[in-house]
Amino acid sequence: MTDIRSLMPGASPADDTSPHEPPGNVPPDEKAAGAGAAAAAEPPGVGNAGNVSGAGSSSGAGNVGGSVSGDNRAQTHLGNGDIKNIVNLIDLAKKRVRRPEAISGATLRELSGVFVRPTGFADAAEKIEKHRLVLLSGSPGDGIHAAAWMLVAGAGGARAGTERIERIPADVEADDEPDIPQKALDDQARYLLDLSESMPSRSEELAKRLEALRDVVAGSARYLAVILPPDSVRWLPAELRRLVPEMSRPDWRAVLQSHLAVSMQPSAQPDLATIVKIIEKSADLADLGAATLYQVSRVAVASAKLLGMRPGAALPDCLRLAWREVKRQDSDYGKEIDCLLENDRTGMNALLLITAAMLEDADRDLVFVAQRELARAGEFRLPDDHALTRPGFLARLGEIGVVRDEQRPIRFEKTGFGVAARHYAWDNYPTLRPAFLDWAERLPSPPGIFWPNDVLTRFAERFTEESLRSDRADDALDLAYHWIGRRRVAAIPACLGLLTKGLEEGAEGTGGRKFRQRIRAWSEDHRLDAYLARMCIELSGKIIYDIYPFQALTRLHNFAAHENPQVASAAIDAVETLASADRDNYRYVLGRSVRAPYAVRGSTGNAEVFLRLVSASRLYARDAVGWRPVDDPECGELFRGGWILVLEADAPPSKETIGLVHLWLDDVVQAVGRGPTILPDLLVDALRERFDLLSSLRAILGRWVDRPLGDPMAPDQAAVRTYLLDRIDKELFGEDVGLRPPSSPGDTQPSPAAGREEQR
C-alpha cells in the first residue's frame, strides 16, 4: 500500500518519516471541511504544517561578513561568502518546496483500487469524451479531486494508471506562456488544472481562461479536467456551464468498505451491508458520516492495522478506536484552549501561549524574553508586583501545556498543540494581528541576547503561515523587508525561509501569487537593498522559474537594471543562462529587452542582456533539435531593433558594451570558426540593410570614444558612414577595396583603419 502522501503533488515517499496513511477516495490535497480544516486536512509535514524547517535553516549565514558603504540600500558590497551562502541556502530550501508535479500512473492505479464513483460520474465522463474538457465544482472534502483524477485518467478509453496526468499551474500573469503550450500538445496528453483555492479577482478572468483552454483541447486527443472554486459556476457563461456535471458526494460507507477491502485479508473483508449494520449499532461512529472522505479512508486503514495487531479483536471495536484517534489527531484543541484562557483575566496565559507556540523548540529563556516584547508590542500591562511574588516561569509554562523536564528547548505535551495555538491566536484575536507584526519586527531583541538562525527561521516560517491563513501575506513580506534592512546579512537565513515558505504555499494556491507580485515590485526598485535583491534573484531563478518561467524571467530582467553592479551582474548571468536553455525563453527575453519596459528602459543592464543574447557564439549555437537564433525569422526583427536601441541610448555605452560590440563585429570569424561570408547572416534582414546597420554601429560608437575599435574616427559622422557603406559594397562585389576613409582637415596620412582593412 502506497503512503497517502505519495499522492500529494511533489511529495516524495523517500522523505517520509511519519506514520503510514491510506490512499483515500479523496487525494490528500483535498481540504477537510468544518472546524480545524487547516490543521486536519493534510498529513503531518504537508500543507499548513506548523514546524517547517529546512536543513539549511541554521547554516550560519549570519556569521558571514559583508561590508556596507554609502547608501545601505544600494551600495552594499556582497562578498563572495555572502553570495555563496544565499545560493546554498536556496538550493537547500528548494528541496522541500512542493511542486504541482505530474500525477504518476502508479498513483492513479492506487487510487482506482479504492475509488467509489459518485452520482453523476457517468455524465462527467460523457462530457470529457465529447468536449475533451470537464469542469468540476464541489465542497471541500467531498472527493471532487479524486473524481477529477479518475475522469482524466480514464478518458479516451485509457485504463487508469497507464498514463500520468500533467498539472497546470493555477496562477498566471499576462507574461506567462499559454496554460498548455502548443509544443507540449502530445497525443493522448492528460491535464489537470486545480483552481479550487485560487479565485480570480474577476469572473471575466476565469471565463476567459476556461474558454482559451476549451479552444486548445477541442478536437484534439488531449483531455483536461478543471476543478473550479466553490460557488463559481453561477458566474460562468452558459456555454461553459454546460460542461459542469451534477455530481454528489460518494456514499462514505462505501468508501469505508472499499478501503477496508484492500487493507484486510480476503477472508475477513466485510461487505457493505455489514459496514452499515456496524455503523447503525455504534453511537461512537454516528458522527463519522460528517467526516471528510480523507478521514474516512484513514479510519479504514487504521482499523485494518489494529485487526492485524490484535488477533481476535472485533471490527466494530477497531473502528471506534481508529475514529477516536483520527479525531484526536485532527483536533484543533479549540475548546481546550478556551478552557485554558477563560479564567485568565490578565491575559498573561494567552501572552505566554502565543509566544511559546511561535517559538516552539526554542530555548525557554528566549521564550521568556520574547513574551515581554510581545507585551510591549500589544500594549499589555505587565503585573507590577515583584517577580518573586508570582508563580515561577516553569510553572507558568506547565500551565499552558509545555513539558516540564530538563530539556531547555520547549515542547508541548500534546502533538499538534503548538500549531493549534498559533491558529487560535490569529483566528480569535484579529485586532492583534498588526501587533503580531510589530512584535515580529522587534525580534531578535533585546540587544545582547543571542538568537540562533534556526530559531528565527522557524519563527519566520510560522509567521508566514499564519499571515497566509488570515489573508495578510503583506505582513510576512513586510517582515522580510524590515529584517533584511535592519539585520543585514544576519537576516538572510530567516528571510530566505520566510520567502520560500510563501512561494511554497503558492504551489497549492494559498499565497505564492502575492509573494511573486511583491518580488516583481521589488525587482522594479533599482535601489532595493542589495541582500534582498540577491535573494529575490536566486528565488526567481530556482523556485519561481520551475512553475512560471516567464514570470521568473521578467523579474530577473528587471533586476538587471539594479544600481548595485553585483546585483545587476547576478541578474544578467541568470537571465543569460535561462534564456540559453530554451528557445521560448530566448525569444521572450530578446523581445523584452528590445521592447524595454519602463523598469529597464535606458539601463546599461538591459543593453548587456541584449548583447549577451546576440553574441556570435549564441547566434550560431544549435539546440537539441538544431534550432539557431540566427535562423529564426521571429528573432530577425528583434536583432535589428535591439542594436539600434542599445547604441542610440541617451547615455554613452559602457566599456563593457563597447567591448561586446567589438567582439561581435570584429571577432565573429574566430567565435564561430567560419569565413567572412557569414557576415551577411548576422542580421536577418535585406542584404544591403544588414551592412547599412553595421556601418551605423561603427559610426555611432565613434561619437562616444576617441578610438572606438582601436582606430581614430573622422569628426564627420555622415562621411564615415558613407565611406563604410562604399567599402562594404566594394567587398560584396569583389571590387578594389583600396579606399581611404575621410579625414580631418589637414590630415594627409591614411587611417590605420584603411590599412588594416586592406590587409584583410
XYZ file of C-alpha atoms in Angstrom, residues 571-581 609 612-613:
14
model
C 20.622 39.003 -12.672
C 22.212 39.257 -16.123
C 24.026 35.958 -15.601
C 20.781 34.278 -14.538
C 18.838 35.692 -17.491
C 21.505 34.597 -19.944
C 21.619 31.074 -18.512
C 17.852 30.564 -18.559
C 17.360 32.219 -21.947
C 20.002 29.975 -23.468
C 18.310 26.859 -22.127
C 21.252 41.377 -21.648
C 24.865 38.637 -24.481
C 21.924 37.145 -26.350
